[in-house]
Tab-separated table of C-alpha atoms in Angstrom:
chain	number	residue	atom	x	y	z
X	1	MET	CA	5.772	6.241	-24.440
X	2	PRO	CA	6.058	6.094	-20.624
X	3	VAL	CA	5.806	9.487	-18.958
X	4	LEU	CA	9.254	9.237	-17.376
X	5	ASP	CA	10.799	8.826	-20.826
X	6	THR	CA	9.461	12.262	-21.762
X	7	ILE	CA	10.776	14.123	-18.705
X	8	PRO	CA	13.869	16.212	-19.531
X	9	PRO	CA	17.094	15.568	-17.585
X	10	ARG	CA	17.386	17.237	-14.177
X	11	SER	CA	13.692	18.050	-14.045
X	12	ARG	CA	11.824	18.538	-10.803
X	13	VAL	CA	9.171	16.098	-9.592
X	14	LEU	CA	6.639	17.059	-6.932
X	15	ILE	CA	5.212	14.261	-4.776
X	16	ILE	CA	2.118	15.111	-2.735
X	17	ARG	CA	1.713	12.988	0.379
X	18	LEU	CA	-0.036	15.105	3.000
X	19	ARG	CA	-0.571	12.468	5.695
X	20	SER	CA	-0.912	10.143	7.625
X	21	LEU	CA	2.050	8.555	9.407
X	22	GLY	CA	1.820	5.045	7.976
X	23	ASP	CA	1.003	6.305	4.487
X	24	CYS	CA	3.982	8.664	4.586
X	25	VAL	CA	6.338	5.858	5.599
X	26	LEU	CA	4.988	3.528	2.929
X	27	THR	CA	5.477	6.148	0.225
X	28	THR	CA	9.260	6.008	0.604
X	29	PRO	CA	9.700	2.724	-1.340
X	30	ALA	CA	7.969	4.305	-4.363
X	31	ILE	CA	10.130	7.415	-4.032
X	32	HIS	CA	13.268	5.278	-3.975
X	33	LEU	CA	12.195	3.362	-7.077
X	34	LEU	CA	11.764	6.636	-8.940
X	35	LYS	CA	15.079	8.103	-7.800
X	36	ARG	CA	16.976	4.902	-8.543
X	37	HIS	CA	15.564	4.835	-12.067
X	38	ARG	CA	16.099	8.557	-12.717
X	39	PRO	CA	18.837	9.785	-10.328
X	40	ASP	CA	19.012	13.057	-12.260
X	41	LEU	CA	15.565	14.144	-11.105
X	42	GLU	CA	15.101	16.531	-8.180
X	43	LEU	CA	12.317	15.256	-5.934
X	44	GLY	CA	10.243	17.432	-3.632
X	45	VAL	CA	7.653	16.125	-1.157
X	46	VAL	CA	4.626	18.087	0.030
X	47	VAL	CA	3.659	16.967	3.551
X	48	GLU	CA	2.023	18.349	6.660
X	49	ASP	CA	4.543	19.627	9.172
X	50	ARG	CA	3.660	17.016	11.818
X	51	PHE	CA	4.899	14.262	9.472
X	52	ARG	CA	7.877	16.122	8.064
X	53	ALA	CA	10.349	14.024	10.072
X	54	VAL	CA	9.412	10.937	8.034
X	55	PHE	CA	11.147	12.434	4.996
X	56	GLU	CA	13.974	14.339	6.685
X	57	GLY	CA	17.401	12.911	5.929
X	58	ASN	CA	16.139	10.822	3.026
X	59	PRO	CA	18.851	10.989	0.340
X	60	ASP	CA	16.264	10.554	-2.421
X	61	ILE	CA	14.516	13.808	-1.519
X	62	SER	CA	15.820	17.272	-2.349
X	63	ALA	CA	13.092	19.402	-0.747
X	64	ILE	CA	10.315	19.056	1.819
X	65	LEU	CA	7.543	21.565	1.186
X	66	GLU	CA	4.606	22.795	3.219
X	67	PRO	CA	1.182	22.076	1.710
X	68	SER	CA	0.462	25.502	0.242
X	69	VAL	CA	-0.583	26.641	-3.205
X	70	ALA	CA	2.370	29.014	-3.328
X	71	GLY	CA	4.839	26.283	-2.403
X	72	ALA	CA	3.474	23.887	-5.018
X	73	ALA	CA	3.682	26.565	-7.698
X	74	MET	CA	7.148	27.829	-6.781
X	75	PHE	CA	8.723	24.361	-6.973
X	76	ARG	CA	8.158	24.455	-10.752
X	77	ALA	CA	7.846	20.719	-11.219
X	78	GLU	CA	7.685	19.122	-14.634
X	79	LEU	CA	5.836	16.159	-13.106
X	80	THR	CA	3.508	16.101	-10.087
X	81	ILE	CA	2.384	12.813	-8.516
X	82	ASN	CA	-0.509	12.987	-6.074
X	83	PHE	CA	-0.486	10.058	-3.647
X	84	HIS	CA	-3.069	11.577	-1.309
X	85	GLY	CA	-6.153	11.944	-3.475
X	86	GLY	CA	-8.339	14.358	-1.526
X	87	THR	CA	-9.705	17.749	-2.496
X	88	ARG	CA	-6.824	19.694	-0.931
X	89	SER	CA	-4.182	17.603	-2.666
X	90	ALA	CA	-6.011	17.998	-5.985
X	91	LEU	CA	-5.859	21.764	-5.500
X	92	LEU	CA	-2.111	21.541	-4.892
X	93	THR	CA	-1.683	19.309	-7.943
X	94	GLY	CA	-3.391	21.890	-10.101
X	95	ALA	CA	-1.409	24.723	-8.528
X	96	SER	CA	1.845	22.999	-9.478
X	97	ALA	CA	1.072	23.757	-13.140
X	98	SER	CA	3.158	20.725	-14.078
X	99	SER	CA	3.183	19.430	-17.617
X	100	TRP	CA	2.273	16.015	-16.224
X	101	ARG	CA	-0.177	15.738	-13.308
X	102	VAL	CA	-0.611	12.177	-12.078
X	103	GLY	CA	-3.346	10.686	-9.900
X	104	PHE	CA	-4.896	7.274	-9.382
X	105	GLY	CA	-7.942	6.467	-11.457
X	106	HIS	CA	-10.294	6.457	-8.465
X	107	PHE	CA	-9.323	9.977	-7.324
X	108	ARG	CA	-11.936	12.694	-7.355
X	109	LYS	CA	-11.443	15.971	-9.254
X	110	ALA	CA	-10.524	14.020	-12.395
X	111	ALA	CA	-10.077	17.162	-14.497
X	112	VAL	CA	-6.936	18.063	-12.509
X	113	TYR	CA	-5.035	15.045	-13.819
X	114	ASN	CA	-3.800	14.369	-17.318
X	115	VAL	CA	-2.341	10.984	-16.330
X	116	ARG	CA	-4.611	8.510	-14.553
X	117	VAL	CA	-2.960	5.495	-12.927
X	118	PRO	CA	-5.051	2.311	-13.259
X	119	ARG	CA	-5.622	-0.253	-10.522
X	120	ALA	CA	-2.456	-1.836	-9.196
X	121	GLN	CA	-3.821	-5.246	-10.135
X	122	ALA	CA	-3.899	-4.217	-13.786
X	123	ILE	CA	-0.319	-2.957	-13.577
X	124	PHE	CA	0.936	-6.136	-11.878
X	125	GLY	CA	-1.165	-8.368	-14.118
X	126	GLU	CA	-2.684	-10.352	-11.271
X	127	GLU	CA	-5.950	-10.061	-9.398
X	128	ARG	CA	-5.137	-10.065	-5.674
X	129	VAL	CA	-5.176	-7.780	-2.669
X	130	VAL	CA	-2.100	-5.548	-2.812
X	131	HIS	CA	-0.165	-4.060	0.065
X	132	THR	CA	-0.153	-0.276	0.420
X	133	ALA	CA	3.553	-0.176	-0.475
X	134	GLU	CA	2.766	-2.104	-3.663
X	135	HIS	CA	-0.147	0.180	-4.481
X	136	MET	CA	2.042	3.284	-4.390
X	137	ALA	CA	4.941	1.608	-6.163
X	138	SER	CA	2.580	0.544	-8.947
X	139	ALA	CA	2.259	4.194	-9.953
X	140	MET	CA	6.006	4.343	-10.567
X	141	PHE	CA	5.869	1.191	-12.672
X	142	PHE	CA	3.034	2.692	-14.710
X	143	LEU	CA	5.054	5.868	-15.273
X	144	GLY	CA	8.023	3.928	-16.636
X	145	VAL	CA	10.124	2.541	-13.783
X	146	PRO	CA	10.969	-1.073	-14.699
X	147	LYS	CA	9.009	-3.557	-12.605
X	148	GLY	CA	11.066	-5.133	-9.862
X	149	GLU	CA	11.307	-5.766	-6.173
X	150	ILE	CA	9.799	-3.061	-4.013
X	151	PRO	CA	12.287	-2.118	-1.289
X	152	ARG	CA	11.760	-1.635	2.416
X	153	ALA	CA	10.622	1.798	3.527
X	154	PHE	CA	13.364	4.249	4.491
X	155	LEU	CA	13.604	6.343	7.639
X	156	ARG	CA	16.610	8.124	9.049
X	157	GLY	CA	17.469	6.788	12.506
X	158	GLY	CA	18.671	9.044	15.269
X	159	ALA	CA	21.329	8.691	17.946
X	160	LYS	CA	21.818	5.161	19.262
X	161	GLY	CA	22.527	3.795	22.680
X	162	ARG	CA	20.542	6.220	24.811
X	163	ARG	CA	18.977	3.369	26.789
X	164	GLU	CA	21.292	1.045	28.647
X	165	LEU	CA	19.130	-2.094	28.659
X	166	PRO	CA	17.688	-3.992	25.680
X	167	TYR	CA	14.110	-2.864	25.256
X	168	ALA	CA	10.879	-3.416	23.375
X	169	VAL	CA	8.732	-0.552	22.119
X	170	ILE	CA	5.013	-1.059	22.691
X	171	HIS	CA	2.412	1.145	21.038
X	172	PRO	CA	-0.932	0.258	22.664
X	173	MET	CA	-2.991	2.891	20.821
X	174	ALA	CA	-4.859	2.950	17.517
X	175	SER	CA	-7.165	5.204	15.532
X	176	SER	CA	-10.340	3.431	16.657
X	177	ALA	CA	-11.596	1.124	19.391
X	178	ALA	CA	-12.032	-1.691	16.860
X	179	LYS	CA	-8.274	-1.608	16.192
X	180	THR	CA	-7.219	-1.475	19.849
X	181	TRP	CA	-6.217	-4.496	21.909
X	182	PRO	CA	-7.312	-4.050	25.547
X	183	ALA	CA	-4.882	-2.143	27.762
X	184	GLU	CA	-4.863	-4.896	30.395
X	185	ARG	CA	-3.529	-7.360	27.793
X	186	PHE	CA	-0.709	-4.979	26.928
X	187	VAL	CA	0.059	-4.750	30.657
X	188	GLU	CA	0.303	-8.541	30.881
X	189	LEU	CA	2.474	-8.679	27.794
X	190	GLY	CA	4.733	-5.971	29.207
X	191	GLN	CA	5.147	-8.003	32.380
X	192	TYR	CA	6.117	-11.040	30.317
X	193	LEU	CA	8.705	-9.087	28.339
X	194	ARG	CA	10.188	-7.586	31.503
X	195	ASP	CA	10.120	-10.662	33.732
X	196	SER	CA	10.639	-13.533	31.284
X	197	ALA	CA	12.145	-12.161	28.091
X	198	GLY	CA	14.756	-9.760	29.436
X	199	LEU	CA	13.395	-6.784	27.516
X	200	ASP	CA	12.407	-3.521	29.173
X	201	PRO	CA	8.980	-2.433	27.859
X	202	LEU	CA	8.772	1.166	26.652
X	203	PHE	CA	5.179	2.295	26.057
X	204	ILE	CA	4.695	5.162	23.620
X	205	GLY	CA	1.707	7.334	22.795
X	206	ALA	CA	0.642	10.703	21.455
X	207	ALA	CA	0.204	13.712	23.709
X	208	GLY	CA	-3.490	13.013	24.285
X	209	ASP	CA	-3.205	9.251	24.812
X	210	ASP	CA	-3.939	7.677	28.190
X	211	LEU	CA	-0.900	5.708	29.323
X	212	ALA	CA	-2.021	5.581	32.976
X	213	PRO	CA	-2.589	1.766	32.983
X	214	PHE	CA	1.070	1.276	32.069
X	215	GLU	CA	2.444	3.973	34.330
X	216	ALA	CA	0.583	2.278	37.201
X	217	GLU	CA	2.746	-0.813	36.607
X	218	SER	CA	5.935	1.303	36.708
X	219	PHE	CA	6.627	0.739	33.040
X	220	CYS	CA	8.625	3.410	31.260
X	221	CYS	CA	6.206	5.554	29.224
X	222	LEU	CA	6.817	8.222	26.609
X	223	ARG	CA	3.892	10.470	25.713
X	224	GLY	CA	3.840	13.209	23.088
X	225	ALA	CA	7.511	13.027	22.115
X	226	PRO	CA	8.588	14.628	18.808
X	227	LEU	CA	8.315	12.225	15.897
X	228	GLY	CA	12.073	12.267	15.340
X	229	GLU	CA	12.692	11.121	18.920
X	230	VAL	CA	10.143	8.326	18.589
X	231	MET	CA	11.809	7.193	15.370
X	232	SER	CA	15.179	7.101	17.104
X	233	LEU	CA	13.844	4.981	19.966
X	234	ILE	CA	12.094	2.554	17.643
X	235	SER	CA	15.196	2.186	15.473
X	236	ASP	CA	17.215	0.785	18.394
X	237	ALA	CA	14.532	-1.493	19.831
X	238	ARG	CA	14.903	-5.267	19.919
X	239	LEU	CA	11.175	-5.751	19.344
X	240	PHE	CA	8.076	-3.748	18.436
X	241	VAL	CA	4.568	-4.668	19.556
X	242	GLY	CA	1.455	-2.690	18.754
X	243	ASN	CA	-1.896	-2.297	17.124
X	244	ASP	CA	-2.172	-1.550	13.413
X	245	SER	CA	-0.988	2.069	13.334
X	246	GLY	CA	1.774	4.355	12.082
X	247	PRO	CA	4.518	3.352	14.546
X	248	ALA	CA	4.292	-0.249	13.301
X	249	HIS	CA	5.339	0.949	9.845
X	250	MET	CA	8.216	2.934	11.335
X	251	ALA	CA	9.430	-0.215	13.087
X	252	ALA	CA	9.263	-2.138	9.811
X	253	ALA	CA	11.276	0.581	8.057
X	254	PHE	CA	14.060	0.028	10.598
X	255	GLY	CA	13.863	-3.755	10.258
X	256	VAL	CA	12.737	-4.218	13.862
X	257	PRO	CA	11.040	-7.601	14.438
X	258	SER	CA	7.391	-6.776	14.996
X	259	LEU	CA	4.131	-8.181	16.289
X	260	VAL	CA	1.108	-6.240	15.041
X	261	LEU	CA	-2.469	-6.901	16.114
X	262	PHE	CA	-5.215	-6.279	13.564
X	263	GLY	CA	-8.830	-5.611	14.365
X	264	ASP	CA	-11.031	-4.452	11.499
X	265	SER	CA	-8.150	-3.636	9.118
X	266	ASP	CA	-6.613	-6.035	6.609
X	267	PRO	CA	-3.011	-7.197	7.224
X	268	ARG	CA	-2.671	-8.000	3.527
X	269	ILE	CA	-2.845	-4.243	2.973
X	270	TRP	CA	-1.208	-2.917	6.154
X	271	ALA	CA	1.148	-5.594	7.517
X	272	PRO	CA	4.769	-4.615	8.327
X	273	TRP	CA	6.553	-4.316	5.002
X	274	ARG	CA	9.714	-6.364	4.488
X	275	THR	CA	10.699	-6.970	8.091
X	276	PRO	CA	10.490	-10.105	10.279
X	277	SER	CA	6.960	-9.927	11.619
X	278	GLU	CA	3.973	-11.734	13.027
X	279	THR	CA	0.414	-10.529	12.617
X	280	ILE	CA	-2.673	-11.476	14.581
X	281	GLU	CA	-5.877	-10.928	12.638
X	282	ALA	CA	-8.994	-10.973	14.801
X	283	GLY	CA	-11.538	-8.750	13.078
X	284	VAL	CA	-14.164	-7.396	15.455
X	285	ALA	CA	-13.039	-9.938	18.069
X	286	LEU	CA	-9.659	-8.318	18.773
X	287	HIS	CA	-10.635	-7.970	22.430
X	288	ALA	CA	-10.853	-11.762	22.644
X	289	VAL	CA	-7.211	-12.372	21.643
X	290	GLY	CA	-5.376	-13.744	24.662
X	291	VAL	CA	-1.923	-12.818	25.893
X	292	ASP	CA	-0.757	-16.387	25.308
X	293	THR	CA	-1.457	-15.962	21.591
X	294	ALA	CA	0.650	-12.803	21.494
X	295	ILE	CA	3.488	-14.415	23.445
X	296	ALA	CA	3.530	-17.399	21.088
X	297	ALA	CA	3.784	-15.028	18.132
X	298	ILE	CA	6.670	-13.127	19.734
X	299	GLU	CA	8.519	-16.367	20.400
X	300	ARG	CA	8.400	-17.128	16.678
X	301	LEU	CA	10.209	-13.877	15.887
X	302	PRO	CA	14.021	-13.650	15.583
X	303	VAL	CA	14.396	-11.790	18.873
X	304	ARG	CA	17.105	-12.741	21.411
X	305	MET	CA	14.797	-13.622	24.280
X	306	GLU	CA	17.071	-15.113	26.936
X	307	ASN	CA	20.190	-13.723	28.626
X	308	SER	CA	19.672	-10.514	26.672
X	309	ARG	CA	20.422	-8.154	29.556
X	310	ARG	CA	23.908	-6.728	29.546
């Protein structure tokens, strides 16, 4: 019998998703599948405070909890699903004292879990590379949610209309040099968007990121803004351009047409999920991708490129 068929009505379910930004965003389709199948359940998410905004305002979620042993225990969940898989999350899974403690088969600390989710390929019945959203949704299908279409990620947008001109959000940063398109190419692309496409480029980065090459060109830059503010700006953008990183998944959640450049990561696993998008896959040769290639990809997207200023 599927686990979800054994869970009493109005039970609590604890979902552990500590980090990171893209993973948090791509967990929301799985959460929605669960809530849609069992709307009576009360869902709580354990997440680091810096990513809390990803889950705020989500109607599927009843509680957002800090990653502490006390918090996991006090939620009193009947079912705990660990999507993170590390040592800390295993500790929190055990601390929940849930009747059912779920983890993927490859997770360490196997003794913590009494339900082990097999490979997504086994659940889907086909041997192929699966997207991260599919991987997490597969756990819900294994637990008893009927197989079906996996929805777009969900984020709550903020206030609209704070920028007067149509704009594109550009995220020129990534977690490693191998994933980062050269800054000078982003400068050229920003000039194209501003001068030829009628879109004001808005460059975003974390507090410690170097946006000086873009500030030198008088582009609007936003560094170290709260995650909720960044989400609001992305939600109202006409276009998103960036390396493979968390903001690209936020843009996809809002349905923003996106161009994402991939270095040593696999777009089959990390491409924008269920939004109009173009991906450029270059492997270790990401630095060799020309601006013309990026412009051609943007021109294939459903973005109003001409006469878009108002």
